[in-house]
PDB file of C-alpha atoms in Angstrom:
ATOM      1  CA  UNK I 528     -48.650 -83.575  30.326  1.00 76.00           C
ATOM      2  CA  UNK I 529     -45.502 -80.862  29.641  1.00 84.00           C
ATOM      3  CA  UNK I 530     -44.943 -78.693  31.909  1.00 87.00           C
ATOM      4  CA  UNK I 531     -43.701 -75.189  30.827  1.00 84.00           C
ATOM      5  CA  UNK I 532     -41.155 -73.615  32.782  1.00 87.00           C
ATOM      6  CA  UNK I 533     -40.387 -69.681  33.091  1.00 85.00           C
ATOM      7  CA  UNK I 534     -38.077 -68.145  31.802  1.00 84.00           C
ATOM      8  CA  UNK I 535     -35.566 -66.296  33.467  1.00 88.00           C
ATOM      9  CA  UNK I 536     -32.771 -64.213  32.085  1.00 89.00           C
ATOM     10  CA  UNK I 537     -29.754 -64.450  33.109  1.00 89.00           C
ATOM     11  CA  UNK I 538     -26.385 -62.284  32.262  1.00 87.00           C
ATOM     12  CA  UNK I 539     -25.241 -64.564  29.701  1.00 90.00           C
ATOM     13  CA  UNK I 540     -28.924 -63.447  27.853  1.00 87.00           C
ATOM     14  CA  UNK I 541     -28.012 -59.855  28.086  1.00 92.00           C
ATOM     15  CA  UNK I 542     -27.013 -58.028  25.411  1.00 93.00           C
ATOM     16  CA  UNK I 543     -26.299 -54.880  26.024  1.00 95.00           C
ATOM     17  CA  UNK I 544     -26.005 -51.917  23.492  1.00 97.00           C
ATOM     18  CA  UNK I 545     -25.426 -48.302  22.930  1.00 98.00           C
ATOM     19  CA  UNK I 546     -27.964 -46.051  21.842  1.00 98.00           C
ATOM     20  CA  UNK I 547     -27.281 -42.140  21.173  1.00 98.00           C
ATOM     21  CA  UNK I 548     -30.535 -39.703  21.858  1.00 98.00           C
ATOM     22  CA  UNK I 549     -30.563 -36.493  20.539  1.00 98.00           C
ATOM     23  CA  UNK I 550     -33.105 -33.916  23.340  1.00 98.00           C
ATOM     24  CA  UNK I 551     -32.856 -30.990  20.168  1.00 97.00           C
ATOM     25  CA  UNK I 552     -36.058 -29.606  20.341  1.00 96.00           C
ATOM     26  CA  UNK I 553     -37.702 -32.909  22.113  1.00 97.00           C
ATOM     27  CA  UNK I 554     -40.142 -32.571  24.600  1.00 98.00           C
ATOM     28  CA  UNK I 555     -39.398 -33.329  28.094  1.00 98.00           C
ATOM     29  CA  UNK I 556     -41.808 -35.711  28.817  1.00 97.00           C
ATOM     30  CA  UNK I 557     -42.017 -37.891  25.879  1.00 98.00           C
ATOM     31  CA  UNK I 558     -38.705 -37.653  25.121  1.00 98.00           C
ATOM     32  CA  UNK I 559     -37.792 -39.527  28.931  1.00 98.00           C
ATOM     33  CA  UNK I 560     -40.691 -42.002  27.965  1.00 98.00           C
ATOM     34  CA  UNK I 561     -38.191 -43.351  24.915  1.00 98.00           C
ATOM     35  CA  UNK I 562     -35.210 -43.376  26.860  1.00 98.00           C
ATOM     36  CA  UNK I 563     -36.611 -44.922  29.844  1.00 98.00           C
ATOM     37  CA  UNK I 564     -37.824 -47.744  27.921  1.00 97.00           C
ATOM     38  CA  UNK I 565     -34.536 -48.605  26.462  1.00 97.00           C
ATOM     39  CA  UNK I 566     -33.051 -48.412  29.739  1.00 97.00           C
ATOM     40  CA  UNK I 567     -35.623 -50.683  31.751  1.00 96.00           C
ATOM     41  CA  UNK I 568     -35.323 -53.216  28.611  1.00 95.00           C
ATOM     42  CA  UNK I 569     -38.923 -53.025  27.702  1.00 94.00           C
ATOM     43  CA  UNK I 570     -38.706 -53.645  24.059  1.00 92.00           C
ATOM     44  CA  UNK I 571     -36.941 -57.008  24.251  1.00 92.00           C
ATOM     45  CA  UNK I 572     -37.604 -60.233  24.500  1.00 91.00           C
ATOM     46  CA  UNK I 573     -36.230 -61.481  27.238  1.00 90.00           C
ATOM     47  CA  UNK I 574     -37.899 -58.166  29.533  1.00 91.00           C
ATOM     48  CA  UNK I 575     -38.458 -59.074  33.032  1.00 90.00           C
ATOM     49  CA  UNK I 576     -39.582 -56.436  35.655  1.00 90.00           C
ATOM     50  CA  UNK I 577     -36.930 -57.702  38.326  1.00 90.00           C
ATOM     51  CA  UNK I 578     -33.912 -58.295  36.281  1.00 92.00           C
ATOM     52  CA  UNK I 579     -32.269 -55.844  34.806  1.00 93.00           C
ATOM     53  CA  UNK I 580     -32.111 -55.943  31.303  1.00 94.00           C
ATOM     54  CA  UNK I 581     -31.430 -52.661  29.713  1.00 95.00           C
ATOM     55  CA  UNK I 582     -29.103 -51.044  27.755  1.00 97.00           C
ATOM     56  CA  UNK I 583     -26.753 -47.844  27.689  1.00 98.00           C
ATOM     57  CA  UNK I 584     -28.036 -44.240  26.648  1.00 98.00           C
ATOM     58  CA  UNK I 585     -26.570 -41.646  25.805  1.00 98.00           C
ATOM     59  CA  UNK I 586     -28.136 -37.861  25.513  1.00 98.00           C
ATOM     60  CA  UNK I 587     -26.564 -35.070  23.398  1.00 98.00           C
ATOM     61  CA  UNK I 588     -28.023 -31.557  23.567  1.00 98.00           C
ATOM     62  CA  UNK I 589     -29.706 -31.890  26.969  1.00 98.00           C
ATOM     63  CA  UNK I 590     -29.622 -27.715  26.749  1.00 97.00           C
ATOM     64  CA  UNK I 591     -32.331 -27.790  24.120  1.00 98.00           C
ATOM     65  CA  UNK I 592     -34.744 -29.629  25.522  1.00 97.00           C
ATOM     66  CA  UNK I 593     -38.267 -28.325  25.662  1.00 97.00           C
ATOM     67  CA  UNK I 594     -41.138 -28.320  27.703  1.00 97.00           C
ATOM     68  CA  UNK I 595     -45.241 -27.398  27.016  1.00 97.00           C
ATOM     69  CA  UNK I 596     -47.433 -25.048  28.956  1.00 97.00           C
ATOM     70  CA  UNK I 597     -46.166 -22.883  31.652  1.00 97.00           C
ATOM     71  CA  UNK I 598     -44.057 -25.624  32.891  1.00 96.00           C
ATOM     72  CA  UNK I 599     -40.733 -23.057  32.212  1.00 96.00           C
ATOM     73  CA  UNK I 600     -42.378 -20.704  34.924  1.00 96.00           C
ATOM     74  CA  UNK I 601     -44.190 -23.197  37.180  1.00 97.00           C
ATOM     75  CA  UNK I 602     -42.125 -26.233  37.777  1.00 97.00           C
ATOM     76  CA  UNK I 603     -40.123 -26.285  40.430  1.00 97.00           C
ATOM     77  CA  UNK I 604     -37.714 -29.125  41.512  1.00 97.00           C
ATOM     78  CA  UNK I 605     -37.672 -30.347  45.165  1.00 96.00           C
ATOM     79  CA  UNK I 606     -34.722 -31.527  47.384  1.00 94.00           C
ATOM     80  CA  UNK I 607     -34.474 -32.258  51.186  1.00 97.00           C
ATOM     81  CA  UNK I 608     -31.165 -32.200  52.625  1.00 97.00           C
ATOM     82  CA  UNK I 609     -32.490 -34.090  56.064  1.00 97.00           C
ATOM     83  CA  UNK I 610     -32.122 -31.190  58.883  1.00 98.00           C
ATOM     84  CA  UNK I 611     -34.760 -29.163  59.820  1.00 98.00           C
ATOM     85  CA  UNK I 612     -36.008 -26.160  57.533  1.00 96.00           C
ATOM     86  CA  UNK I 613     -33.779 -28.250  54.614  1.00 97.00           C
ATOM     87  CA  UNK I 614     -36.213 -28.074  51.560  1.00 98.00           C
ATOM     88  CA  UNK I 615     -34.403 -26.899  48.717  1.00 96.00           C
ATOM     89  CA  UNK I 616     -36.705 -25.288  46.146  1.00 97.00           C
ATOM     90  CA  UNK I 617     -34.786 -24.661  42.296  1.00 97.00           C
ATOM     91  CA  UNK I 618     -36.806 -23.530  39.504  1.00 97.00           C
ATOM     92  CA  UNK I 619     -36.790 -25.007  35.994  1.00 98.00           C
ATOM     93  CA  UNK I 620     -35.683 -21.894  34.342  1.00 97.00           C
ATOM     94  CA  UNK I 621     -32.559 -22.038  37.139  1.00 97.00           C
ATOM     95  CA  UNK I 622     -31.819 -26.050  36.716  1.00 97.00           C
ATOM     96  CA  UNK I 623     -32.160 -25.299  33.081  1.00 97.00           C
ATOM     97  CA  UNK I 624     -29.676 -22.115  33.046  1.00 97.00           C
ATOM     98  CA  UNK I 625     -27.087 -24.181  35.677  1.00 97.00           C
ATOM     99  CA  UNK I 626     -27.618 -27.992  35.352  1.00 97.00           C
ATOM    100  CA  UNK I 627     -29.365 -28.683  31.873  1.00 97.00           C
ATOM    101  CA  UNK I 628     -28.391 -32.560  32.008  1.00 97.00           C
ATOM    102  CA  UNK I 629     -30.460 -33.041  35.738  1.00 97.00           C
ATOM    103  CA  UNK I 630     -33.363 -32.135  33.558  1.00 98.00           C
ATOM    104  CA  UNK I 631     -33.356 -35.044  32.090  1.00 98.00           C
ATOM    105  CA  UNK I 632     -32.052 -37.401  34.042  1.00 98.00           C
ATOM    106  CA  UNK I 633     -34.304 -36.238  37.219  1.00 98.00           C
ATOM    107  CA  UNK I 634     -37.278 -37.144  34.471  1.00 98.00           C
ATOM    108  CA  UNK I 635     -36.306 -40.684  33.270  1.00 98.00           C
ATOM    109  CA  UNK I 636     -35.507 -41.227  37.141  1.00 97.00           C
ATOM    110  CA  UNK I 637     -38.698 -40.489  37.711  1.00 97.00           C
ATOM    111  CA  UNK I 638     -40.308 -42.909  35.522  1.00 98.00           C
ATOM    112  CA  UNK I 639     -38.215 -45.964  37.022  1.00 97.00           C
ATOM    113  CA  UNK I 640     -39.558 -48.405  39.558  1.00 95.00           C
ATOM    114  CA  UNK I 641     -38.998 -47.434  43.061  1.00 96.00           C
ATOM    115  CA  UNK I 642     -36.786 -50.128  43.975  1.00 94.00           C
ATOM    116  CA  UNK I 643     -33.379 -51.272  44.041  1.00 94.00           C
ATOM    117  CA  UNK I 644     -32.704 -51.374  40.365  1.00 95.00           C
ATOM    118  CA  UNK I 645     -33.439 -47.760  39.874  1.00 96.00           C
ATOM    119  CA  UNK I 646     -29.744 -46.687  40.698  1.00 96.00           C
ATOM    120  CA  UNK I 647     -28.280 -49.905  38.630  1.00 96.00           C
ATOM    121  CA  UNK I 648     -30.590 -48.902  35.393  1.00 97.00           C
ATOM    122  CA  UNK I 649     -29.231 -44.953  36.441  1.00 98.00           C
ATOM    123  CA  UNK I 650     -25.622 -45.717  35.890  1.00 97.00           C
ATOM    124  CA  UNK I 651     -26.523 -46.341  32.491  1.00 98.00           C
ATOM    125  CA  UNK I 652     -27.773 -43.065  31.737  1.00 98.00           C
ATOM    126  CA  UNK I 653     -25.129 -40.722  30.246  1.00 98.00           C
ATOM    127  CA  UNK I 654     -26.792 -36.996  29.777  1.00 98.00           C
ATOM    128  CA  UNK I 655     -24.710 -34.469  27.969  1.00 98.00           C
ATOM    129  CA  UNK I 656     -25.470 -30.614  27.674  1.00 97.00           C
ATOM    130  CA  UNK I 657     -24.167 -30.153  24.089  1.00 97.00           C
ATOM    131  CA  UNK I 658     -23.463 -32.160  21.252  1.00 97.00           C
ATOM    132  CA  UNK I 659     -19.842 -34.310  22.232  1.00 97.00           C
ATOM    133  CA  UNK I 660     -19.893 -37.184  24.244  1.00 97.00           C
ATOM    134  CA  UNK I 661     -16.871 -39.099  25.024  1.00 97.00           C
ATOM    135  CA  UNK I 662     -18.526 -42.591  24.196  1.00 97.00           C
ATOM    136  CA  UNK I 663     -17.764 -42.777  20.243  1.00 96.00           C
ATOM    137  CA  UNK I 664     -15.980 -46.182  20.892  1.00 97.00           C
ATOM    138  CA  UNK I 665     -18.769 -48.122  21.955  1.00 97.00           C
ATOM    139  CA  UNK I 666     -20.160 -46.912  18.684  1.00 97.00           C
ATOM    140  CA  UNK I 667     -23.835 -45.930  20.198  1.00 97.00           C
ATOM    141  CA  UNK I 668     -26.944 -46.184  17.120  1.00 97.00           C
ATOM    142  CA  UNK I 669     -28.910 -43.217  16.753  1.00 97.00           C
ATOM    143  CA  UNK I 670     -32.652 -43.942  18.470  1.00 95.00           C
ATOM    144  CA  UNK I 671     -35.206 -43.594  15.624  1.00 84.00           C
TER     145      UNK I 671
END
């Protein structure tokens, strides 16, 4: 009788690439869906929950991202510095107006496991407000 064994991926199976994401007129939430899958390194082979896998993103136009509903008036993010009477409280329309790239990347943050890969599979993450990045010579593909 053969015995299968599991695979396990190690760096030398790791192939890391580029991708380039463009947020123009992309909705918030599915838009973080795509890029959080390439980062986690769900669509390849060799995906494994507790080895990380990924690849590198970058997103262009993070200022013209949009979101459905009321969400523009409603959503607020939340942030707690640790002392007492330390909730921070910043509205979308405020994070969007100061900080449009924490948009994103609070999103795709969001969608990551809570454990100790979430800041390794972060790193990866490059989120820029308009349309130049500085990462033309890893030569990122366009997501389709």
């Amino acid at each position: 009788m053969r015995v299968m064994k599991t695979f396990r991926p190690s760096d030398k199976d790791i192939d890391r690439k580029w991708w380039i994401a463009d947020a123009d007129g992309q909705t918030l939430g599915r838009f973080a869906v795509k890029v959080t899958g390439l980062l986690y390194g769900k669509d390849k082979p060799c995906f494994s929950r507790d080895v990380d896998t990924g690849d590198f993103v970058v997103v262009v136009n993070a200022a013209k991202i949009r979101v459905t509903g009321k969400k523009a008036v409603q959503k607020e993010y939340f942030r707690y510095s640790g002392y007492p009477r330390g909730a921070k409280y910043v509205s979308y329309r405020e994070m969007h107006e100061n900080h449009p790239d924490r948009i994103i990347s609070h999103a795709v943050s969001g969608m990551l496991p809570k454990n100790l890969l979430r800041a390794k599979i972060l790193k990866r993450l490059k989120v820029y407000a308009g349309p130049e990045h500085v990462h033309s010579a890893q030569k990122p593909e366009p997501v389709k």
